[in-house]
Amino acid sequence: MAKHITILPGDGIGAEIMAEAVKVLEALQASGLDITYEQQHFGGTAHDLTGSCLPEETLQACLNCDAILLGAIGGPVYDKLPRDERPERGLLKLRSTLELFSNLRPAMLFPQLADASSLKPELVAGLDLMILRELTGGIYFGEPRGIATDEAKGNERYGFNTMVYSESEITRIAHSAFRIAMQRGKRLCSVDKANVLEVSELWREVVTAVGVEYPEVELSHMYVDNAAMQLVRAPKQFDVMVTSNLFGDVLSDAAAMLTGSIGMLPSASLNIDGKGMYEPVHGSAPDIAGQGIANPLATILSLAMLLRYSFDDASSADRIEQAVSKVLDQGLRSADIAAGGASASTAAIGDAVVQAL
Ligand code: IPM
Ligand code: MG
């Protein structure tokens, strides 16, 4: 039976970049790829239409399909909604309902873009690292959480969250990370804050124990503050990094920028069976939405990741990645990677990828 994808364009530049990924998908369909898809509303645009960022119909479509391709969500207008109704909450609910605990965020530098990095080309040339971020636990979901009032302190308000990980949550993300390290350079760095946090002490202990099952993988541990520094000092020392939800959120943005543009990077969020949601690492960029200048390549590369990881179709994924590389060879650049030079529109880049396919 044909595999089925649910497409969620989302907010901001989401619709523009997704239109280009759909062009690529349709080109592959025309050359025989047996995949069907449907689009659903998600995020602030869904709230405008239905009163909910994650309408029931969208949630059901996500539960029933084989993989999800997401654009981006959020924007300043939606920051005024009550916290529980905001697009970000919808995204977190989707991640947790589908148990997408394993978030793969590759940071690889296309050689054509070495000059776009904010670091010296020799520090980043050939960069290819993978950050594994735990995505359904930690301080993002820990209870108790809230904003409360302390009567004993003259009704001063205080905010609080809980960073919590169970052994089983750490074990499953550790297995994901070791398996990915086995497919790559066999080096895994686990990032924590075990010098201060008990939750990190347990994290380190459990990751170390899981490591015994992967004797070929060289495991190291690093505190998160040092990891942030090492990422901008000598990023090529890393192969695979595994870390908790919050640390991974921060480190993956820093790692993304090493590659010159966050506009180039795809990501995958997988459940235990490999079902996944795929999305560009960048956000909804409301400041440039509707102008047709956003970079569609991260979304197109997310489609490649979807085919590779959820549908086991390495050959279609390779085709897309090679087409993207060809477009970069041709010198076509969206504004974010043009380094001040001439820039091409979102649609022109999508069309060029389809041509190169
Ligand atoms: C990300 C984003 C999200 C996160 C936001 C939009 C909730 O920053 O995917 O990295 O913090 O996880
Ligand atoms: Mg983030």
Short mmCIF file of N, CA and C in Angstrom, two decimals, residues 47-200:
data_model
loop_
_atom_site.label_atom_id
_atom_site.label_comp_id
_atom_site.label_asym_id
_atom_site.label_seq_id
_atom_site.Cartn_x
_atom_site.Cartn_y
_atom_site.Cartn_z
N HIS A 47 -5.36 27.95 14.58
CA HIS A 47 -6.11 28.65 15.64
C HIS A 47 -7.04 29.70 15.05
N ASP A 48 -6.53 30.43 14.05
CA ASP A 48 -7.37 31.44 13.39
C ASP A 48 -8.62 30.80 12.77
N LEU A 49 -8.43 29.61 12.21
CA LEU A 49 -9.52 28.97 11.47
C LEU A 49 -10.47 28.17 12.37
N THR A 50 -9.91 27.55 13.40
CA THR A 50 -10.71 26.57 14.15
C THR A 50 -10.76 26.85 15.65
N GLY A 51 -9.95 27.81 16.12
CA GLY A 51 -9.90 28.07 17.55
C GLY A 51 -8.94 27.16 18.30
N SER A 52 -8.25 26.27 17.56
CA SER A 52 -7.27 25.40 18.22
C SER A 52 -6.03 25.29 17.35
N CYS A 53 -4.84 25.33 17.98
CA CYS A 53 -3.60 25.20 17.21
C CYS A 53 -3.41 23.77 16.71
N LEU A 54 -3.96 22.83 17.45
CA LEU A 54 -3.86 21.43 17.04
C LEU A 54 -5.28 20.86 16.97
N PRO A 55 -6.00 21.15 15.88
CA PRO A 55 -7.38 20.67 15.78
C PRO A 55 -7.42 19.14 15.80
N GLU A 56 -8.54 18.59 16.27
CA GLU A 56 -8.68 17.14 16.38
C GLU A 56 -8.41 16.45 15.03
N GLU A 57 -8.91 17.06 13.95
CA GLU A 57 -8.73 16.43 12.63
C GLU A 57 -7.23 16.32 12.27
N THR A 58 -6.47 17.36 12.65
CA THR A 58 -5.03 17.34 12.38
C THR A 58 -4.36 16.26 13.22
N LEU A 59 -4.73 16.20 14.50
CA LEU A 59 -4.13 15.20 15.38
C LEU A 59 -4.41 13.79 14.85
N GLN A 60 -5.66 13.54 14.44
CA GLN A 60 -6.02 12.21 13.91
C GLN A 60 -5.22 11.90 12.64
N ALA A 61 -5.09 12.90 11.77
CA ALA A 61 -4.33 12.67 10.53
C ALA A 61 -2.88 12.32 10.87
N CYS A 62 -2.34 12.98 11.89
CA CYS A 62 -0.95 12.70 12.28
C CYS A 62 -0.81 11.31 12.90
N LEU A 63 -1.85 10.90 13.63
CA LEU A 63 -1.80 9.57 14.25
C LEU A 63 -1.92 8.48 13.18
N ASN A 64 -2.68 8.76 12.11
CA ASN A 64 -3.01 7.71 11.14
C ASN A 64 -2.05 7.61 9.96
N CYS A 65 -1.17 8.60 9.78
CA CYS A 65 -0.30 8.55 8.60
C CYS A 65 1.00 7.80 8.91
N ASP A 66 1.86 7.69 7.90
CA ASP A 66 3.14 7.00 8.10
C ASP A 66 4.26 7.95 8.48
N ALA A 67 4.12 9.23 8.11
CA ALA A 67 5.13 10.23 8.48
C ALA A 67 4.54 11.62 8.31
N ILE A 68 5.15 12.59 8.98
CA ILE A 68 4.63 13.96 8.97
C ILE A 68 5.73 14.90 8.49
N LEU A 69 5.37 15.83 7.63
CA LEU A 69 6.30 16.88 7.21
C LEU A 69 5.73 18.21 7.69
N LEU A 70 6.51 18.90 8.53
CA LEU A 70 6.04 20.15 9.13
C LEU A 70 6.88 21.33 8.64
N GLY A 71 6.22 22.47 8.39
CA GLY A 71 6.94 23.68 8.03
C GLY A 71 7.48 24.35 9.27
N ALA A 72 6.73 25.27 9.83
CA ALA A 72 7.15 25.96 11.06
C ALA A 72 5.90 26.56 11.69
N ILE A 73 5.98 26.82 12.98
CA ILE A 73 4.82 27.40 13.65
C ILE A 73 5.21 28.59 14.52
N GLY A 74 4.21 29.40 14.88
CA GLY A 74 4.42 30.48 15.83
C GLY A 74 4.58 31.83 15.16
N GLY A 75 4.50 32.87 15.98
CA GLY A 75 4.65 34.24 15.49
C GLY A 75 4.16 35.19 16.57
N PRO A 76 4.61 36.45 16.49
CA PRO A 76 4.30 37.41 17.56
C PRO A 76 2.80 37.57 17.83
N VAL A 77 1.96 37.50 16.78
CA VAL A 77 0.52 37.66 17.04
C VAL A 77 -0.02 36.58 17.97
N TYR A 78 0.57 35.39 17.86
CA TYR A 78 0.05 34.28 18.66
C TYR A 78 0.63 34.24 20.07
N ASP A 79 1.67 35.07 20.31
CA ASP A 79 2.23 35.14 21.66
C ASP A 79 1.24 35.76 22.63
N LYS A 80 0.22 36.42 22.09
CA LYS A 80 -0.78 37.06 22.97
C LYS A 80 -1.87 36.10 23.40
N LEU A 81 -1.91 34.91 22.79
CA LEU A 81 -2.92 33.92 23.19
C LEU A 81 -2.60 33.42 24.60
N PRO A 82 -3.62 32.91 25.31
CA PRO A 82 -3.33 32.27 26.59
C PRO A 82 -2.30 31.15 26.37
N ARG A 83 -1.41 30.98 27.35
CA ARG A 83 -0.28 30.05 27.19
C ARG A 83 -0.70 28.69 26.62
N ASP A 84 -1.80 28.14 27.14
CA ASP A 84 -2.22 26.80 26.72
C ASP A 84 -2.71 26.73 25.29
N GLU A 85 -3.00 27.88 24.70
CA GLU A 85 -3.54 27.87 23.33
C GLU A 85 -2.48 28.21 22.29
N ARG A 86 -1.26 28.47 22.74
CA ARG A 86 -0.24 28.93 21.78
C ARG A 86 0.26 27.80 20.88
N PRO A 87 0.74 28.19 19.69
CA PRO A 87 1.25 27.20 18.74
C PRO A 87 2.30 26.27 19.35
N GLU A 88 3.19 26.82 20.18
CA GLU A 88 4.27 26.01 20.76
C GLU A 88 3.69 24.85 21.58
N ARG A 89 2.58 25.13 22.29
CA ARG A 89 1.96 24.06 23.07
C ARG A 89 1.41 22.97 22.16
N GLY A 90 0.87 23.39 21.01
CA GLY A 90 0.37 22.42 20.04
C GLY A 90 1.49 21.51 19.55
N LEU A 91 2.64 22.11 19.30
CA LEU A 91 3.80 21.34 18.83
C LEU A 91 4.25 20.35 19.92
N LEU A 92 4.31 20.83 21.15
CA LEU A 92 4.74 19.95 22.25
C LEU A 92 3.73 18.82 22.43
N LYS A 93 2.43 19.14 22.26
CA LYS A 93 1.41 18.09 22.41
C LYS A 93 1.55 17.03 21.31
N LEU A 94 1.83 17.50 20.11
CA LEU A 94 2.02 16.57 19.00
C LEU A 94 3.23 15.67 19.27
N ARG A 95 4.34 16.28 19.69
CA ARG A 95 5.54 15.50 19.99
C ARG A 95 5.25 14.45 21.05
N SER A 96 4.54 14.86 22.11
CA SER A 96 4.36 13.91 23.22
C SER A 96 3.29 12.88 22.90
N THR A 97 2.20 13.28 22.19
CA THR A 97 1.16 12.29 21.86
C THR A 97 1.72 11.20 20.95
N LEU A 98 2.58 11.61 20.02
CA LEU A 98 3.15 10.62 19.10
C LEU A 98 4.42 9.97 19.67
N GLU A 99 4.79 10.37 20.88
CA GLU A 99 6.01 9.85 21.54
C GLU A 99 7.25 9.96 20.68
N LEU A 100 7.42 11.14 20.10
CA LEU A 100 8.58 11.39 19.23
C LEU A 100 9.77 11.81 20.10
N PHE A 101 10.32 10.85 20.81
CA PHE A 101 11.31 11.18 21.85
C PHE A 101 12.71 11.42 21.30
N SER A 102 12.95 10.97 20.07
CA SER A 102 14.33 11.00 19.56
C SER A 102 14.44 12.02 18.43
N ASN A 103 15.08 13.13 18.73
CA ASN A 103 15.15 14.25 17.80
C ASN A 103 16.56 14.33 17.19
N LEU A 104 16.64 14.11 15.89
CA LEU A 104 17.93 14.13 15.19
C LEU A 104 18.10 15.48 14.53
N ARG A 105 19.14 16.18 14.94
CA ARG A 105 19.41 17.48 14.34
C ARG A 105 20.82 17.51 13.77
N PRO A 106 20.96 17.17 12.51
CA PRO A 106 22.29 17.17 11.90
C PRO A 106 22.77 18.60 11.66
N ALA A 107 24.03 18.83 11.83
CA ALA A 107 24.63 20.10 11.43
C ALA A 107 25.75 19.75 10.47
N MET A 108 25.46 19.84 9.19
CA MET A 108 26.50 19.54 8.22
C MET A 108 26.65 20.72 7.28
N LEU A 109 27.91 20.91 6.90
CA LEU A 109 28.21 22.08 6.09
C LEU A 109 28.34 21.67 4.64
N PHE A 110 27.50 22.26 3.79
CA PHE A 110 27.71 22.06 2.36
C PHE A 110 28.98 22.83 1.99
N PRO A 111 29.97 22.14 1.37
CA PRO A 111 31.25 22.81 1.08
C PRO A 111 31.05 24.12 0.32
N GLN A 112 29.97 24.17 -0.49
CA GLN A 112 29.71 25.39 -1.27
C GLN A 112 29.42 26.59 -0.38
N LEU A 113 29.08 26.33 0.90
CA LEU A 113 28.64 27.42 1.78
C LEU A 113 29.63 27.75 2.89
N ALA A 114 30.87 27.24 2.78
CA ALA A 114 31.84 27.44 3.86
C ALA A 114 32.00 28.91 4.22
N ASP A 115 31.85 29.79 3.24
CA ASP A 115 32.03 31.22 3.51
C ASP A 115 30.86 31.83 4.27
N ALA A 116 29.73 31.14 4.28
CA ALA A 116 28.54 31.70 4.95
C ALA A 116 28.60 31.51 6.47
N SER A 117 29.50 30.65 6.96
CA SER A 117 29.61 30.43 8.40
C SER A 117 30.20 31.65 9.08
N SER A 118 29.80 31.86 10.34
CA SER A 118 30.38 32.96 11.09
C SER A 118 31.75 32.57 11.65
N LEU A 119 32.12 31.30 11.54
CA LEU A 119 33.47 30.87 11.95
C LEU A 119 34.40 30.82 10.74
N LYS A 120 35.69 30.78 11.03
CA LYS A 120 36.68 30.71 9.94
C LYS A 120 36.46 29.42 9.15
N PRO A 121 36.56 29.49 7.82
CA PRO A 121 36.31 28.31 6.99
C PRO A 121 37.07 27.07 7.45
N GLU A 122 38.34 27.23 7.92
CA GLU A 122 39.10 26.02 8.28
C GLU A 122 38.53 25.34 9.53
N LEU A 123 37.81 26.10 10.36
CA LEU A 123 37.22 25.49 11.55
C LEU A 123 35.99 24.66 11.21
N VAL A 124 35.31 25.01 10.11
CA VAL A 124 34.04 24.36 9.81
C VAL A 124 34.06 23.51 8.53
N ALA A 125 35.12 23.64 7.71
CA ALA A 125 35.16 22.87 6.46
C ALA A 125 34.99 21.39 6.79
N GLY A 126 34.06 20.74 6.14
CA GLY A 126 33.84 19.31 6.37
C GLY A 126 33.04 18.99 7.61
N LEU A 127 32.51 20.00 8.27
CA LEU A 127 31.73 19.75 9.49
C LEU A 127 30.55 18.84 9.22
N ASP A 128 30.39 17.83 10.06
CA ASP A 128 29.27 16.90 9.90
C ASP A 128 28.99 16.30 11.28
N LEU A 129 28.13 16.96 12.04
CA LEU A 129 27.83 16.42 13.36
C LEU A 129 26.34 16.22 13.53
N MET A 130 26.00 15.32 14.42
CA MET A 130 24.60 15.00 14.65
C MET A 130 24.28 15.21 16.13
N ILE A 131 23.28 16.04 16.39
CA ILE A 131 22.84 16.22 17.77
C ILE A 131 21.56 15.41 17.97
N LEU A 132 21.59 14.55 18.96
CA LEU A 132 20.42 13.79 19.36
C LEU A 132 19.83 14.47 20.58
N ARG A 133 18.65 15.02 20.43
CA ARG A 133 18.01 15.73 21.53
C ARG A 133 16.83 14.91 22.02
N GLU A 134 16.77 14.66 23.33
CA GLU A 134 15.60 14.01 23.90
C GLU A 134 14.45 15.00 23.79
N LEU A 135 13.28 14.55 23.32
CA LEU A 135 12.27 15.52 22.90
C LEU A 135 10.94 15.45 23.65
N THR A 136 10.73 14.45 24.47
CA THR A 136 9.40 14.36 25.10
C THR A 136 9.49 14.32 26.63
N GLY A 137 10.65 14.69 27.17
CA GLY A 137 10.79 14.66 28.63
C GLY A 137 11.52 15.89 29.12
N GLY A 138 12.15 15.73 30.29
CA GLY A 138 12.94 16.82 30.85
C GLY A 138 12.09 18.00 31.28
N ILE A 139 12.72 19.15 31.34
CA ILE A 139 12.07 20.33 31.91
C ILE A 139 10.92 20.85 31.04
N TYR A 140 10.88 20.44 29.77
CA TYR A 140 9.78 20.86 28.90
C TYR A 140 8.44 20.29 29.37
N PHE A 141 8.48 19.12 29.98
CA PHE A 141 7.24 18.44 30.34
C PHE A 141 7.11 18.18 31.84
N GLY A 142 8.19 18.38 32.60
CA GLY A 142 8.20 17.99 34.01
C GLY A 142 7.15 18.71 34.85
N GLU A 143 6.57 18.01 35.77
CA GLU A 143 5.62 18.58 36.74
C GLU A 143 6.26 18.47 38.12
N PRO A 144 5.98 19.42 39.06
CA PRO A 144 5.08 20.56 38.86
C PRO A 144 5.71 21.68 38.04
N ARG A 145 4.84 22.50 37.49
CA ARG A 145 5.27 23.68 36.76
C ARG A 145 4.21 24.76 36.97
N GLY A 146 4.60 26.00 36.84
CA GLY A 146 3.58 27.04 36.95
C GLY A 146 4.14 28.35 37.43
N ILE A 147 3.23 29.29 37.63
CA ILE A 147 3.54 30.58 38.24
C ILE A 147 2.61 30.69 39.44
N ALA A 148 3.15 30.91 40.62
CA ALA A 148 2.32 30.92 41.84
C ALA A 148 2.67 32.14 42.69
N THR A 149 1.93 32.31 43.76
CA THR A 149 2.12 33.46 44.64
C THR A 149 2.51 32.98 46.03
N ASP A 150 3.53 33.62 46.59
CA ASP A 150 4.01 33.22 47.91
C ASP A 150 3.47 34.21 48.96
N GLU A 151 2.47 33.73 49.72
CA GLU A 151 1.86 34.62 50.71
C GLU A 151 2.86 35.05 51.77
N ALA A 152 3.76 34.12 52.15
CA ALA A 152 4.73 34.43 53.20
C ALA A 152 5.68 35.55 52.78
N LYS A 153 5.78 35.78 51.48
CA LYS A 153 6.69 36.83 50.98
C LYS A 153 5.90 38.00 50.41
N GLY A 154 4.81 38.33 51.07
CA GLY A 154 4.02 39.49 50.64
C GLY A 154 3.45 39.31 49.26
N ASN A 155 2.99 38.09 48.99
CA ASN A 155 2.36 37.77 47.70
C ASN A 155 3.29 37.98 46.50
N GLU A 156 4.57 37.79 46.74
CA GLU A 156 5.49 37.83 45.60
C GLU A 156 5.22 36.62 44.70
N ARG A 157 5.29 36.82 43.39
CA ARG A 157 5.07 35.69 42.49
C ARG A 157 6.39 34.96 42.23
N TYR A 158 6.30 33.69 41.96
CA TYR A 158 7.48 32.93 41.55
C TYR A 158 7.09 31.93 40.46
N GLY A 159 8.04 31.66 39.59
CA GLY A 159 7.80 30.69 38.52
C GLY A 159 8.65 29.46 38.76
N PHE A 160 8.17 28.30 38.33
CA PHE A 160 8.95 27.08 38.58
C PHE A 160 8.66 26.02 37.51
N ASN A 161 9.70 25.25 37.21
CA ASN A 161 9.59 24.08 36.34
C ASN A 161 10.40 22.96 36.94
N THR A 162 10.20 21.78 36.44
CA THR A 162 10.86 20.61 37.01
C THR A 162 11.64 19.87 35.92
N MET A 163 12.93 19.68 36.15
CA MET A 163 13.71 18.90 35.19
C MET A 163 13.77 17.47 35.71
N VAL A 164 13.10 16.57 35.02
CA VAL A 164 13.02 15.21 35.51
C VAL A 164 13.21 14.22 34.37
N TYR A 165 13.99 13.18 34.61
CA TYR A 165 14.14 12.08 33.66
C TYR A 165 14.07 10.75 34.39
N SER A 166 13.28 9.83 33.87
CA SER A 166 13.27 8.48 34.42
C SER A 166 14.38 7.68 33.75
N GLU A 167 14.77 6.58 34.39
CA GLU A 167 15.81 5.73 33.81
C GLU A 167 15.40 5.23 32.42
N SER A 168 14.11 4.87 32.26
CA SER A 168 13.70 4.33 30.95
C SER A 168 13.76 5.40 29.87
N GLU A 169 13.45 6.64 30.20
CA GLU A 169 13.54 7.71 29.20
C GLU A 169 14.99 7.92 28.77
N ILE A 170 15.91 7.86 29.73
CA ILE A 170 17.32 8.04 29.38
C ILE A 170 17.82 6.84 28.58
N THR A 171 17.39 5.65 28.99
CA THR A 171 17.84 4.44 28.32
C THR A 171 17.46 4.46 26.84
N ARG A 172 16.21 4.83 26.53
CA ARG A 172 15.80 4.74 25.12
C ARG A 172 16.48 5.79 24.25
N ILE A 173 16.70 7.00 24.76
CA ILE A 173 17.40 7.99 23.93
C ILE A 173 18.88 7.59 23.80
N ALA A 174 19.42 6.97 24.85
CA ALA A 174 20.82 6.52 24.77
C ALA A 174 20.97 5.44 23.69
N HIS A 175 20.05 4.49 23.65
CA HIS A 175 20.11 3.47 22.60
C HIS A 175 20.04 4.11 21.21
N SER A 176 19.11 5.06 21.04
CA SER A 176 19.02 5.77 19.75
C SER A 176 20.37 6.36 19.38
N ALA A 177 20.98 7.02 20.35
CA ALA A 177 22.24 7.73 20.09
C ALA A 177 23.37 6.75 19.75
N PHE A 178 23.46 5.67 20.50
CA PHE A 178 24.53 4.70 20.21
C PHE A 178 24.32 4.06 18.84
N ARG A 179 23.05 3.78 18.49
CA ARG A 179 22.78 3.18 17.17
C ARG A 179 23.20 4.13 16.06
N ILE A 180 22.90 5.41 16.24
CA ILE A 180 23.29 6.38 15.20
C ILE A 180 24.80 6.52 15.16
N ALA A 181 25.45 6.51 16.32
CA ALA A 181 26.92 6.58 16.34
C ALA A 181 27.52 5.38 15.59
N MET A 182 26.89 4.22 15.74
CA MET A 182 27.39 3.02 15.03
C MET A 182 27.33 3.20 13.52
N GLN A 183 26.30 3.96 13.04
CA GLN A 183 26.18 4.18 11.59
C GLN A 183 27.09 5.30 11.10
N ARG A 184 27.70 6.02 12.03
CA ARG A 184 28.54 7.16 11.64
C ARG A 184 29.98 6.92 12.08
N GLY A 185 30.55 7.89 12.79
CA GLY A 185 31.97 7.78 13.15
C GLY A 185 32.26 7.05 14.46
N LYS A 186 31.22 6.47 15.09
CA LYS A 186 31.37 5.68 16.33
C LYS A 186 31.95 6.47 17.49
N ARG A 187 31.66 7.77 17.52
CA ARG A 187 32.04 8.56 18.68
C ARG A 187 30.81 9.27 19.20
N LEU A 188 30.54 9.11 20.51
CA LEU A 188 29.34 9.72 21.09
C LEU A 188 29.74 10.55 22.30
N CYS A 189 29.29 11.79 22.30
CA CYS A 189 29.53 12.67 23.46
C CYS A 189 28.19 12.95 24.12
N SER A 190 28.06 12.57 25.38
CA SER A 190 26.83 12.83 26.13
C SER A 190 27.01 14.12 26.91
N VAL A 191 26.05 15.03 26.74
CA VAL A 191 26.18 16.37 27.34
C VAL A 191 25.20 16.51 28.50
N ASP A 192 25.71 16.95 29.65
CA ASP A 192 24.86 17.07 30.83
C ASP A 192 25.37 18.19 31.73
N LYS A 193 24.83 18.28 32.91
CA LYS A 193 25.32 19.24 33.90
C LYS A 193 25.43 18.49 35.23
N ALA A 194 26.17 17.35 35.15
CA ALA A 194 26.23 16.43 36.29
C ALA A 194 27.00 16.99 37.47
N ASN A 195 27.73 18.11 37.26
CA ASN A 195 28.44 18.70 38.40
C ASN A 195 27.49 19.50 39.30
N VAL A 196 26.27 19.73 38.83
CA VAL A 196 25.31 20.52 39.61
C VAL A 196 23.97 19.80 39.80
N LEU A 197 23.48 19.14 38.74
CA LEU A 197 22.11 18.62 38.76
C LEU A 197 22.05 17.11 38.99
N GLU A 198 21.20 16.68 39.93
CA GLU A 198 21.01 15.25 40.18
C GLU A 198 20.46 14.55 38.94
N VAL A 199 19.55 15.24 38.24
CA VAL A 199 18.95 14.61 37.06
C VAL A 199 20.05 14.29 36.04
N SER A 200 21.07 15.13 35.99
CA SER A 200 22.19 14.88 35.07
C SER A 200 23.10 13.76 35.59
#
